[in-house]
Tab-separated table of C-alpha atoms in Angstrom:
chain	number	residue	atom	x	y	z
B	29	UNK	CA	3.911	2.335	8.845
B	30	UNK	CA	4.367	0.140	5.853
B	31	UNK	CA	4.822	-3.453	7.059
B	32	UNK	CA	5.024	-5.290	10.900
B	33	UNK	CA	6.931	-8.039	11.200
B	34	UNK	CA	6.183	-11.485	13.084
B	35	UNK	CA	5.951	-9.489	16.437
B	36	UNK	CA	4.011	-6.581	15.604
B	37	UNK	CA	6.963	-4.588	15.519
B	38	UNK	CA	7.369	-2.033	12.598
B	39	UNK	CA	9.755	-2.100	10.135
B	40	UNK	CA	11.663	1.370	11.057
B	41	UNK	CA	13.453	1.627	8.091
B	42	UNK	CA	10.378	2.029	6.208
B	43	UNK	CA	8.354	3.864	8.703
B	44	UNK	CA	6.151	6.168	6.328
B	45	UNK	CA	5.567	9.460	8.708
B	46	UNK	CA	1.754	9.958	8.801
B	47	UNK	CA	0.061	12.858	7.324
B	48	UNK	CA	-0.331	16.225	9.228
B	49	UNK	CA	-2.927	16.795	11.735
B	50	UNK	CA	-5.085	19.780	10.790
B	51	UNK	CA	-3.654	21.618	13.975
B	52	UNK	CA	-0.258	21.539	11.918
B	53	UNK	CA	-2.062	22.451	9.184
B	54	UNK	CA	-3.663	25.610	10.755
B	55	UNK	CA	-0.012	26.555	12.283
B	56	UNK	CA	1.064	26.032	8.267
B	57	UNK	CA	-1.205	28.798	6.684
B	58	UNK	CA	-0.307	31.077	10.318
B	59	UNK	CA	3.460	30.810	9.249
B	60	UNK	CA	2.728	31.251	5.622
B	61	UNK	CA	0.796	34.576	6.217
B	62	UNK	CA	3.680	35.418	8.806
B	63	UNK	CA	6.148	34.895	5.860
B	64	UNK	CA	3.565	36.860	3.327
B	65	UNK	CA	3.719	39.526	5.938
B	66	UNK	CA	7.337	40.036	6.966
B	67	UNK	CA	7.900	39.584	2.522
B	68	UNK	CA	5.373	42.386	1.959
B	69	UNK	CA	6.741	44.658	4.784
B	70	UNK	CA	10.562	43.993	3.845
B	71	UNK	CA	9.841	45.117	0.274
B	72	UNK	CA	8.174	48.280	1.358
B	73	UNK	CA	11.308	48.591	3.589
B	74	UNK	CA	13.716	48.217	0.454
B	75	UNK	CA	11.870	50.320	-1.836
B	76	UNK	CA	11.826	53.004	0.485
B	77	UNK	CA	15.241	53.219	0.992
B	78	UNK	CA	16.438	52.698	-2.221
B	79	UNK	CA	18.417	49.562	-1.479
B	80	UNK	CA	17.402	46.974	-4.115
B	81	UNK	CA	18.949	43.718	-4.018
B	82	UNK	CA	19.782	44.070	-7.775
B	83	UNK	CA	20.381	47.434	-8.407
B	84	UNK	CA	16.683	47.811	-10.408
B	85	UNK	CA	13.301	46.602	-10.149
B	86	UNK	CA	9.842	46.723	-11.219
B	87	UNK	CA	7.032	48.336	-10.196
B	88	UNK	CA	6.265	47.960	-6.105
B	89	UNK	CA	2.520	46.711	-7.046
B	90	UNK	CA	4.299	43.692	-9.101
B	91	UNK	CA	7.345	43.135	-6.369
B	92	UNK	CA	4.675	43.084	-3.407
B	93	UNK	CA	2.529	40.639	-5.917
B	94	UNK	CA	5.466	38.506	-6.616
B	95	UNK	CA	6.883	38.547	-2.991
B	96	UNK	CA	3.099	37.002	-1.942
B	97	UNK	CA	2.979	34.355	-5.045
B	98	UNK	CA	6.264	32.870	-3.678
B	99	UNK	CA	5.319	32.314	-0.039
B	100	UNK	CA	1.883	31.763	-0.285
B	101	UNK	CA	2.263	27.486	-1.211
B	102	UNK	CA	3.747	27.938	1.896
B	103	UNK	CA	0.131	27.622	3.410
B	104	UNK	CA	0.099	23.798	2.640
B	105	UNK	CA	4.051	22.737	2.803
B	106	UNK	CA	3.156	19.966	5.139
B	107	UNK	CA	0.342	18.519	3.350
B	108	UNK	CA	2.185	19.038	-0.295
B	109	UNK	CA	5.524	19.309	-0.072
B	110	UNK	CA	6.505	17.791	-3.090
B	111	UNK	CA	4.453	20.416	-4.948
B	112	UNK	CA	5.361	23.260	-2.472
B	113	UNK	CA	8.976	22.555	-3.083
B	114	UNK	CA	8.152	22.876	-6.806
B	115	UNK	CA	6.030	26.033	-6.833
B	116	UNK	CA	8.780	27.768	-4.991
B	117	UNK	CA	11.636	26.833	-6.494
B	118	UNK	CA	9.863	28.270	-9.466
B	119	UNK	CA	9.134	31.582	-8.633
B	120	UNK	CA	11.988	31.961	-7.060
B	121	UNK	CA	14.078	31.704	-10.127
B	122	UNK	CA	11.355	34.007	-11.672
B	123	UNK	CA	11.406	37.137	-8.957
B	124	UNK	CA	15.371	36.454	-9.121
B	125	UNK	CA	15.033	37.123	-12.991
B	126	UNK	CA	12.601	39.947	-12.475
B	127	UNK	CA	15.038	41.453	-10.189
B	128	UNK	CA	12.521	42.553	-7.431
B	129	UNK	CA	14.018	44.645	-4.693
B	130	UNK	CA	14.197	41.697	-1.743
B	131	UNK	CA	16.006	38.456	-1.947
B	132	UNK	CA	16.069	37.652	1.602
B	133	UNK	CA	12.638	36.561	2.230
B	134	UNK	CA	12.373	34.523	-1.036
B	135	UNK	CA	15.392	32.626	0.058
B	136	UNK	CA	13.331	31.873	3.951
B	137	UNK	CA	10.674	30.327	1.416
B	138	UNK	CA	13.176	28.108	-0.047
B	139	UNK	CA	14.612	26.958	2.856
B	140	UNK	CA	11.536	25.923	4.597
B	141	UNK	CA	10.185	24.149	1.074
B	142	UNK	CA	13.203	21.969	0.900
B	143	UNK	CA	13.588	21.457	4.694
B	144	UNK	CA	9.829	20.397	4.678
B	145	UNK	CA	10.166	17.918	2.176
B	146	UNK	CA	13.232	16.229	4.065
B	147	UNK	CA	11.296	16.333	6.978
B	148	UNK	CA	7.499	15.820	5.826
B	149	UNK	CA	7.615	13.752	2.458
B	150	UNK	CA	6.356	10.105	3.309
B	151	UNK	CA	7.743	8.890	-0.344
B	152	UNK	CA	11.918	9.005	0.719
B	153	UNK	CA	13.103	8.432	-2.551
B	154	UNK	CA	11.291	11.105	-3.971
B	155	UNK	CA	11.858	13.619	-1.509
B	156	UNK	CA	15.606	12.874	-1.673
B	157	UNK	CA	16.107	13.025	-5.522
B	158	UNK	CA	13.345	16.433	-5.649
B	159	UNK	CA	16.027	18.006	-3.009
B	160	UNK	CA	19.193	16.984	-5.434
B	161	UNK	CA	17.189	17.840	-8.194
B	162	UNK	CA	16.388	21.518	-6.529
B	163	UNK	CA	19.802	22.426	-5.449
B	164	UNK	CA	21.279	21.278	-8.984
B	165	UNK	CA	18.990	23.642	-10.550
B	166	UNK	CA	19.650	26.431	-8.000
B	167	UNK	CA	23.251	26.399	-8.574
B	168	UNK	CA	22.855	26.025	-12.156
B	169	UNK	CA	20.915	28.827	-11.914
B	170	UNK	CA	23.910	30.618	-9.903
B	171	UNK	CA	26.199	29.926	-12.210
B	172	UNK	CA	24.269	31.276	-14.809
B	173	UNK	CA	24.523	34.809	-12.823
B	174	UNK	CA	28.391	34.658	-11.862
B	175	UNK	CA	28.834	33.995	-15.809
B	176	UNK	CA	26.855	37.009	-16.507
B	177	UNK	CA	28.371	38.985	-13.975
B	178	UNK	CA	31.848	38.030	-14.977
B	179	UNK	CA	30.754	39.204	-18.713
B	180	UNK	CA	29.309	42.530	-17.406
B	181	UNK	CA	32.480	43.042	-15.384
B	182	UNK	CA	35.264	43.217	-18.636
B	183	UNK	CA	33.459	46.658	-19.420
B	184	UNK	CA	33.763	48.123	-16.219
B	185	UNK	CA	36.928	48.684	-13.368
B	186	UNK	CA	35.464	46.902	-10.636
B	187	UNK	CA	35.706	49.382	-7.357
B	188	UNK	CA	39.141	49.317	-5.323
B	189	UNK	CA	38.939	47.194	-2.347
B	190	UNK	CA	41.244	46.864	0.820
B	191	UNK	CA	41.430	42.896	0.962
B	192	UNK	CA	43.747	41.164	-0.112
B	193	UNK	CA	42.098	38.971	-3.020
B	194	UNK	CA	40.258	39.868	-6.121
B	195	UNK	CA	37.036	41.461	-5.833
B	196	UNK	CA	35.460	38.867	-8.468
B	197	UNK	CA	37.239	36.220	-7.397
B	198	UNK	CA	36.234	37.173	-4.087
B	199	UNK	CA	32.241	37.801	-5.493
B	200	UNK	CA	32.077	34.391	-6.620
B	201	UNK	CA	33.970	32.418	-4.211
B	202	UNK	CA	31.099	34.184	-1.601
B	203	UNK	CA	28.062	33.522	-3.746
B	204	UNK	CA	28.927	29.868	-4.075
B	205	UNK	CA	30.568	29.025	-0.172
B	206	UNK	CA	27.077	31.089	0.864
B	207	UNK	CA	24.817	28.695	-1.138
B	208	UNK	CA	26.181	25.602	-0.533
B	209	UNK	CA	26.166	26.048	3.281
B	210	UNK	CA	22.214	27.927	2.394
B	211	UNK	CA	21.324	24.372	0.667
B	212	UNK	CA	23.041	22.021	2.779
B	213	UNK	CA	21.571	23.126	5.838
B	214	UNK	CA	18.158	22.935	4.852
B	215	UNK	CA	19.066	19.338	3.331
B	216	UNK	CA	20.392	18.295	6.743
B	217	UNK	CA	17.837	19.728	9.356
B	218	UNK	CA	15.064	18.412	7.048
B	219	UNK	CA	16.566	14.518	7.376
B	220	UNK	CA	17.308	15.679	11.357
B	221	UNK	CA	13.602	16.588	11.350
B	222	UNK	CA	12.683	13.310	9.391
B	223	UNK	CA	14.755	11.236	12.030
B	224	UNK	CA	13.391	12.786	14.831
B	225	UNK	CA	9.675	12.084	14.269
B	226	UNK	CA	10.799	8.740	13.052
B	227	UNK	CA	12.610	8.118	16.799
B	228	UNK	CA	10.010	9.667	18.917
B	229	UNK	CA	7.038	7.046	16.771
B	230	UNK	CA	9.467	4.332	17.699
B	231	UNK	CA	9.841	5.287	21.445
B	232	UNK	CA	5.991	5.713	21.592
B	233	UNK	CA	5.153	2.280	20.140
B	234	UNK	CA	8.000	0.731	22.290
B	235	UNK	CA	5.970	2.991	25.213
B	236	UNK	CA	2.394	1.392	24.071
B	237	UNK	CA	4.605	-2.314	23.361
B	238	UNK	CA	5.571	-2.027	27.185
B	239	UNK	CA	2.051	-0.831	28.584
B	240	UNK	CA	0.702	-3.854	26.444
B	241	UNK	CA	2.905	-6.114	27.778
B	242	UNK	CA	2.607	-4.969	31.698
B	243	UNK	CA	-1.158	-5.288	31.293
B	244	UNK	CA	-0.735	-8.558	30.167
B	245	UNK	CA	1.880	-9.597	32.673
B	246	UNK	CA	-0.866	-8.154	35.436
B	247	UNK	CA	-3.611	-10.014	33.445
B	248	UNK	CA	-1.683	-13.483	33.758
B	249	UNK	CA	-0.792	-12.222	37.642
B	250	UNK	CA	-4.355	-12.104	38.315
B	251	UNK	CA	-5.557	-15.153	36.401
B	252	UNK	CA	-2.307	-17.378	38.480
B	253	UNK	CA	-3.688	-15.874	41.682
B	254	UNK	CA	-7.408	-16.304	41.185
B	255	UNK	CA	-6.391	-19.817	39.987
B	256	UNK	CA	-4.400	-20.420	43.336
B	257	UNK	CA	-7.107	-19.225	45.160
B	258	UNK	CA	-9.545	-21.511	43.569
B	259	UNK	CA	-7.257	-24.201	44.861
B	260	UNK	CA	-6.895	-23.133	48.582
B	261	UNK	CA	-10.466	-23.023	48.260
B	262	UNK	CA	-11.677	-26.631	46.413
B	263	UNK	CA	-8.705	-28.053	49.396
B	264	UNK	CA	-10.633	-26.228	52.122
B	265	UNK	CA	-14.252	-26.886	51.343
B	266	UNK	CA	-13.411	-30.645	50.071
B	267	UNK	CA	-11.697	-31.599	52.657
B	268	UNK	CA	-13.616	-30.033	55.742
B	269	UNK	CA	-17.273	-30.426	54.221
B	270	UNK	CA	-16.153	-34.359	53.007
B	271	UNK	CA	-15.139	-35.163	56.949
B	272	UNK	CA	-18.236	-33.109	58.314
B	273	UNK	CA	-20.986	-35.001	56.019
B	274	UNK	CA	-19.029	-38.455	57.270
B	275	UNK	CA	-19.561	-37.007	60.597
B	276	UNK	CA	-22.803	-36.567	60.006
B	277	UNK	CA	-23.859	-39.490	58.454
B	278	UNK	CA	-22.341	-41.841	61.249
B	279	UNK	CA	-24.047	-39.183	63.891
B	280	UNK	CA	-27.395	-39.967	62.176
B	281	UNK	CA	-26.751	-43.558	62.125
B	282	UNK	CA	-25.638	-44.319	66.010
B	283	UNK	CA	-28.278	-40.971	66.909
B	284	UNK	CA	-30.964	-43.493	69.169
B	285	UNK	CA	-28.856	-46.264	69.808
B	286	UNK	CA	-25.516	-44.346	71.147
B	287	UNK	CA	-26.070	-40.513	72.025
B	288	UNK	CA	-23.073	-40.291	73.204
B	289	UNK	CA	-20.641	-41.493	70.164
B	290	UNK	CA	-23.140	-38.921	68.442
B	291	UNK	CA	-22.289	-36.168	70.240
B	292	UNK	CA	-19.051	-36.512	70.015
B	293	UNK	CA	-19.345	-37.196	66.020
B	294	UNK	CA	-21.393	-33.754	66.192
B	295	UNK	CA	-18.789	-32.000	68.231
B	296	UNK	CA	-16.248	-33.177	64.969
B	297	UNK	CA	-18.521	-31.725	62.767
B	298	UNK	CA	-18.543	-28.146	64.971
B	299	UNK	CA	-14.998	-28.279	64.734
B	300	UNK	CA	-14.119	-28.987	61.432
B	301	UNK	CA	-16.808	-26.345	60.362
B	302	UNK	CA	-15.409	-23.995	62.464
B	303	UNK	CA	-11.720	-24.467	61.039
B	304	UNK	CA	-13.082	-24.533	57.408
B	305	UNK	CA	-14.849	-20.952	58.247
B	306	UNK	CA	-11.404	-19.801	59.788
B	307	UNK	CA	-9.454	-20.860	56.734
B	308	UNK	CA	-12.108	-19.370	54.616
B	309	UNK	CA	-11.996	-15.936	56.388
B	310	UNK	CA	-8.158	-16.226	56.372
B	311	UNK	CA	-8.423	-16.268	52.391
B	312	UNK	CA	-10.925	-13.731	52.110
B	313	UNK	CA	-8.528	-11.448	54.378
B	314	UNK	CA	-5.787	-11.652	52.263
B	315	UNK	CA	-8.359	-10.768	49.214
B	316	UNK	CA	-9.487	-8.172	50.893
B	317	UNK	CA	-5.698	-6.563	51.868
B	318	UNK	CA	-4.241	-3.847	49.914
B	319	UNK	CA	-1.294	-4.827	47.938
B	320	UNK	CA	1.646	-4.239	50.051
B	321	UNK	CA	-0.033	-3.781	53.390
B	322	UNK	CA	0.622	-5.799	56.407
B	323	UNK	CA	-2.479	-7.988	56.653
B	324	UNK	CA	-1.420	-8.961	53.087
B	325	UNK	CA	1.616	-9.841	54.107
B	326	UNK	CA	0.449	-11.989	57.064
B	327	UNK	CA	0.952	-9.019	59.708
B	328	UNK	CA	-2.203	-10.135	61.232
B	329	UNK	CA	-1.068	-13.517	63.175
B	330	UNK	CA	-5.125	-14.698	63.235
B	331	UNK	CA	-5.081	-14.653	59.022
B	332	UNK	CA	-1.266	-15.804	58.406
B	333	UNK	CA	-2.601	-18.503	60.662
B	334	UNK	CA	-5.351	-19.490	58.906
B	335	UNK	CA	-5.011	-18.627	55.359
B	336	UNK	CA	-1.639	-20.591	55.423
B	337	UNK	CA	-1.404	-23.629	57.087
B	338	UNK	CA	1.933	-25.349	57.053
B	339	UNK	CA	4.168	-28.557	58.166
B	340	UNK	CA	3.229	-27.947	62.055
B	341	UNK	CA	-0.355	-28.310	60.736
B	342	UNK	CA	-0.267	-31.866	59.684
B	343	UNK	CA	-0.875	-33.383	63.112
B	344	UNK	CA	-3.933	-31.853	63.215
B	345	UNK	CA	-5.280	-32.124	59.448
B	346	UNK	CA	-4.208	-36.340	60.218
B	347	UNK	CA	-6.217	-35.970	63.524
B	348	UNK	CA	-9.731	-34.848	61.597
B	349	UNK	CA	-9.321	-37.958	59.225
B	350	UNK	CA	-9.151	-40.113	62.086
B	351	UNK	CA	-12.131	-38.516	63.649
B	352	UNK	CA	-13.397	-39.407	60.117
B	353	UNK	CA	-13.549	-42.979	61.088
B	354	UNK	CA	-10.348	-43.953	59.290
B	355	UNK	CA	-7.403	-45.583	61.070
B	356	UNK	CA	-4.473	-42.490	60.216
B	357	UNK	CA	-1.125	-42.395	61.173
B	358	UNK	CA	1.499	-39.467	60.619
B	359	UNK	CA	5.225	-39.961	61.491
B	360	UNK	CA	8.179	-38.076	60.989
B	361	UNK	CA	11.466	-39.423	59.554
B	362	UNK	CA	15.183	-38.071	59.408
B	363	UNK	CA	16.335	-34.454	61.349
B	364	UNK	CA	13.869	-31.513	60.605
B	365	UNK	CA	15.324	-28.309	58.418
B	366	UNK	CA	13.256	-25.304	57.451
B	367	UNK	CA	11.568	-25.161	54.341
B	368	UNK	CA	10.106	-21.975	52.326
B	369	UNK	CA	6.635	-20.932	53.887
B	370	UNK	CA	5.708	-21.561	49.829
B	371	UNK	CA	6.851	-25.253	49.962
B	372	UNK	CA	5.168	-26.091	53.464
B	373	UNK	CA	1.808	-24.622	52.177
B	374	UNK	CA	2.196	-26.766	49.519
B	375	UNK	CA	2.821	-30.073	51.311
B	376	UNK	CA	-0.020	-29.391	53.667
B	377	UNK	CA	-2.472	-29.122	50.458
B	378	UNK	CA	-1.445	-32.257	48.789
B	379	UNK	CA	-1.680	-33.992	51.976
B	380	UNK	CA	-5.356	-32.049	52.474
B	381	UNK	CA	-6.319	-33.142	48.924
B	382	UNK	CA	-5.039	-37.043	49.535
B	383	UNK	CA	-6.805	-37.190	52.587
B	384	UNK	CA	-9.740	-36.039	50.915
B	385	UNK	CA	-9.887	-38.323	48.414
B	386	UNK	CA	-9.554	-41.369	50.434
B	387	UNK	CA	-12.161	-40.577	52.299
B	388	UNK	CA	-14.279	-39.464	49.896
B	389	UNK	CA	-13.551	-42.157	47.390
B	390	UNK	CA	-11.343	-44.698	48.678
B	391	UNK	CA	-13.619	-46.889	50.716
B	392	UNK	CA	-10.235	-47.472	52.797
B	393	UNK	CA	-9.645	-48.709	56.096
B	394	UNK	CA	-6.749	-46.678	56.843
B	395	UNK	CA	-4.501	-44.328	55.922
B	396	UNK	CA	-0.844	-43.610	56.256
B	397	UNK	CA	0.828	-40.367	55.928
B	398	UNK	CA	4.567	-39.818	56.006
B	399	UNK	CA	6.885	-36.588	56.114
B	400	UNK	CA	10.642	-37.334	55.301
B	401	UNK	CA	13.312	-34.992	55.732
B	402	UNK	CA	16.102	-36.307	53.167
B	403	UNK	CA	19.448	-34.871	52.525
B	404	UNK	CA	18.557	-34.266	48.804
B	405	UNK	CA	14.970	-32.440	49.775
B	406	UNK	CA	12.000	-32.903	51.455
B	407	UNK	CA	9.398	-35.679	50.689
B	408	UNK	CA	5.718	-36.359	51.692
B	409	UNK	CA	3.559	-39.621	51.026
B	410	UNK	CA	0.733	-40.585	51.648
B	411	UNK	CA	-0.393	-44.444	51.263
B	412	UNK	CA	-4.356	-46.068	51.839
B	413	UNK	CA	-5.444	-49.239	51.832
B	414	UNK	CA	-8.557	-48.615	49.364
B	415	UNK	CA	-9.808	-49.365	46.068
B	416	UNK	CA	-7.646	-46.486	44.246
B	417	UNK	CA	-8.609	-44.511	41.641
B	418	UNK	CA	-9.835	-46.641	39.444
B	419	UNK	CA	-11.114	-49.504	41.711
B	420	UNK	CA	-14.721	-51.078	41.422
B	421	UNK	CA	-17.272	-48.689	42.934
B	422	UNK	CA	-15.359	-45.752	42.146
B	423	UNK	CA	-16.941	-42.582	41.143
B	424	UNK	CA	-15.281	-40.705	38.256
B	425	UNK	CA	-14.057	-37.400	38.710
B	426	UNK	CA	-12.933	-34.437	37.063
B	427	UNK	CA	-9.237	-35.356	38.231
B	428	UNK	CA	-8.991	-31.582	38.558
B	429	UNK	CA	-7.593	-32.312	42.134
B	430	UNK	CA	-4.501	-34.020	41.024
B	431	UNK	CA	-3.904	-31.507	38.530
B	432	UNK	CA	-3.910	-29.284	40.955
B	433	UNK	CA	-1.589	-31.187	42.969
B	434	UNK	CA	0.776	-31.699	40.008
B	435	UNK	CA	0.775	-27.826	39.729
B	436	UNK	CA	1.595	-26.853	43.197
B	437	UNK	CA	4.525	-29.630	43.338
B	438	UNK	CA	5.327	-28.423	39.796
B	439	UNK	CA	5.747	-24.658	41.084
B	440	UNK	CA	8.466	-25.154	43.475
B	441	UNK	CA	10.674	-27.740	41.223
B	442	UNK	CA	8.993	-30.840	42.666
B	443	UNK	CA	7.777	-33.828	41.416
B	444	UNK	CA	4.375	-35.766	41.634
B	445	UNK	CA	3.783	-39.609	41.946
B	446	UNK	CA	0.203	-41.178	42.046
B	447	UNK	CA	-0.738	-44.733	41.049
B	448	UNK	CA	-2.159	-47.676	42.770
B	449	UNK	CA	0.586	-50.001	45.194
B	450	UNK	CA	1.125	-53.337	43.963
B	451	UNK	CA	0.199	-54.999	47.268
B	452	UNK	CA	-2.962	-52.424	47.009
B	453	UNK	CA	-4.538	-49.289	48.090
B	454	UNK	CA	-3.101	-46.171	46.392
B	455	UNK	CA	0.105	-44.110	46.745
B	456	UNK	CA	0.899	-40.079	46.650
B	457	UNK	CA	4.264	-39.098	46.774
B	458	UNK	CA	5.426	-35.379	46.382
B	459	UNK	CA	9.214	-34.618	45.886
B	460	UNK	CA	10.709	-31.194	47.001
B	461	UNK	CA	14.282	-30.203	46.036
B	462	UNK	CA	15.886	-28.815	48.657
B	463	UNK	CA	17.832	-25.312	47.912
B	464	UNK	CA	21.063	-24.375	49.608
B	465	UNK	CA	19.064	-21.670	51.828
B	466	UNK	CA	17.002	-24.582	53.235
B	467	UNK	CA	20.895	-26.129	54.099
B	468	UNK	CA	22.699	-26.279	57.583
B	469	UNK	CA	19.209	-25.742	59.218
């Protein structure tokens, strides 16, 4: 191939057909000593019977010597065609002139000379003016015999003959309709051969284009799902191990003056490690599930459960931030419709991630967090009273869990608010369009 445009893909009109392999080579000098062989036998054939193509002929040594000479470039048609073409055309003007007693197999090596170089010759151009060039010769070169045979025939009564036209009008009209069908035909099957190879290269780069492009389609599969899992994960462990060392700390704090509030701070921290291990396995189930099986696809109603939570979940996710020590609230508002399993995962992870900021960074006193079912789509918020993002004693972070949030929302059509409230604390609002299968629920 010549050139590539912008996309990689070749320029097809210029598609330069690449050299032979030596296996074509080897099957080259096979049919070229095939030729050589059926030449050398046919010749033997003629002389013996007597029937020589032009009525006289040299010596069989120099016929079976000429009849090898003109197939024998034969051997390397595919690698030199060009040349081959030339070599044969050649001699077989000059075993025409020397009148040897077969015709039939020097016209075979023709053919195949000038249908290799339609088919073979990487320079299109040249291979199109050497066949023009070639046939103009070869019918000069006819002409040159029907002249002489029209010469030689005013001394001699041509034989009677039952058809209907004249015998040398007949003669030449043959020679001429014989040799132009001979010449075309190996002109057209050598561009048919030339168009061929040129198709099937294009349908195997379009074949490798595809492969390329499904192994990069499964490449960017993989990445969006190892990213997504990455996600579920940071939500689980943040949230879970954030209330548990809370927990902790308050269990350490109260342990000798109020056993009791410590236990039950301790019997938050079972629970909340036990539901971050069940979420875990959940996620490693659906890892470890063939594609297509049933546990993949949430047949197994312990791992749907746990590897994805949903809206009915909330209660419950609200419930451990209270146990947290914060004051949290959860309320419903307008009549409930179903949502995509997709879009309820989603709202219970931005809620998960809020939650665990403001307890993690917040320093709030409470928390509220609000589900609204509105004609136009669903909506979840979720207000504190702390310092915000950006409030004094804040830690930095790596914000990675808003982008994250901004994602999810993003995936399903949403839309993401966060900034502090005016009258303080800090706001996150997720928008969810609702789709007309979500309607008339």
């Amino acid at each position: 191939m010549t050139r590539a445009s912008v996309d990689s893909e070749p320029v097809w009109q210029q598609w330069r057909r690449p050299l032979p392999t030596p296996r074509q080579r080897r099957h080259d000098v096979w049919s070229a000593l095939a030729v050589l062989a059926g030449a050398e036998f046919t010749l033997l054939l003629v002389n013996s019977m007597g029937l020589l193509a032009f009525g006289d002929a040299p010596s069989l040594g120099e016929q079976l010597l000429l009849g090898a000479a003109v197939t024998a470039p034969l051997a390397v048609r595919r690698r030199y065609p060009l040349a081959v073409l030339a070599a044969v055309s050649a001699l077989f003007i000059f075993v025409q002139a020397r009148q040897i007693g077969d015709n039939l197999v020097p016209s075979i090596a023709l053919f195949m000379a000038i249908y290799t170089v339609g088919a073979w010759e990487r320079n299109r151009t040249a291979a199109r003016w050497a066949r023009i060039a070639v046939i103009v010769v070869m019918f000069c070169w006819l002409g040159f015999g029907i002249l002489r045979l029209l010469l030689g025939s005013t001394h001699e009564e041509p034989p009677p003959a039952p058809g209907p036209l004249d015998p040398i009008v007949s003669a030449v009209l043959y020679d001429v309709v014989f040799n132009l069908v001979f010449f075309l035909s190996a002109y057209f099957f050598g561009e048919v051969g030339w168009l061929s190879a040129r198709r099937r290269a294009e349908l195997e780069h379009r074949a490798e284009q595809l492969r390329l492009s499904q192994e990069e389609n499964t490449r960017g599969a993989i990445v969006a799902e190892r990213v997504r899992i990455a996600r579920d994960l940071h939500d689980v462990v943040a949230h879970h191990v954030s209330v548990m060392g809370i927990q902790a700390g308050a269990a350490r704090r109260v342990l000798d003056t109020d056993p009791e509030l410590a236990r039950t701070a301790l019997d938050t921290v079972e629970r909340t490690a036990r539901t971050a291990i069940d979420e875990l396995r959940g996620l490693l189930g659906v890892l470890r599930a063939e594609p297509g099986s049933e546990e993949s696809a949430g047949g197994a109603d312990d791992t749907s459960h746990t590897a994805s939570p949903g809206l009915a979940d909330l209660p419950e996710l609200v419930e451990h931030t209270r146990s947290a020590g914060l004051e949290a609230t959860f309320a419903v508002y307008g009549e409930p419709y179903p949502v995509s399993d997709g879009v309820a995962l989603t709202v219970y992870r931005v809620v998960q991630e809020a939650l665990t900021n403001v307890v993690k960074h917040a320093a709030a006193r409470s928390v509220d967090v609000r589900l609204r079912y509105l004609d136009g789509g669903l909506e979840v918020e979720i207000t504190d009273d702390g310092r915000g993002p950006s409030g004094p004693g804040r830690k930095p972070g790596s914000g990675l869990g808003l982008l994250g949030m901004r994602e999810r929302v993003a995936v399903h059509g949403g839309e993401l608010e966060t900034g502090a409230r005016r009258t303080g604390g800090y706001r996150v609002r997720a928008r969810f369009p609702r789709f007309p299968e979500q309607s008339g629920g």
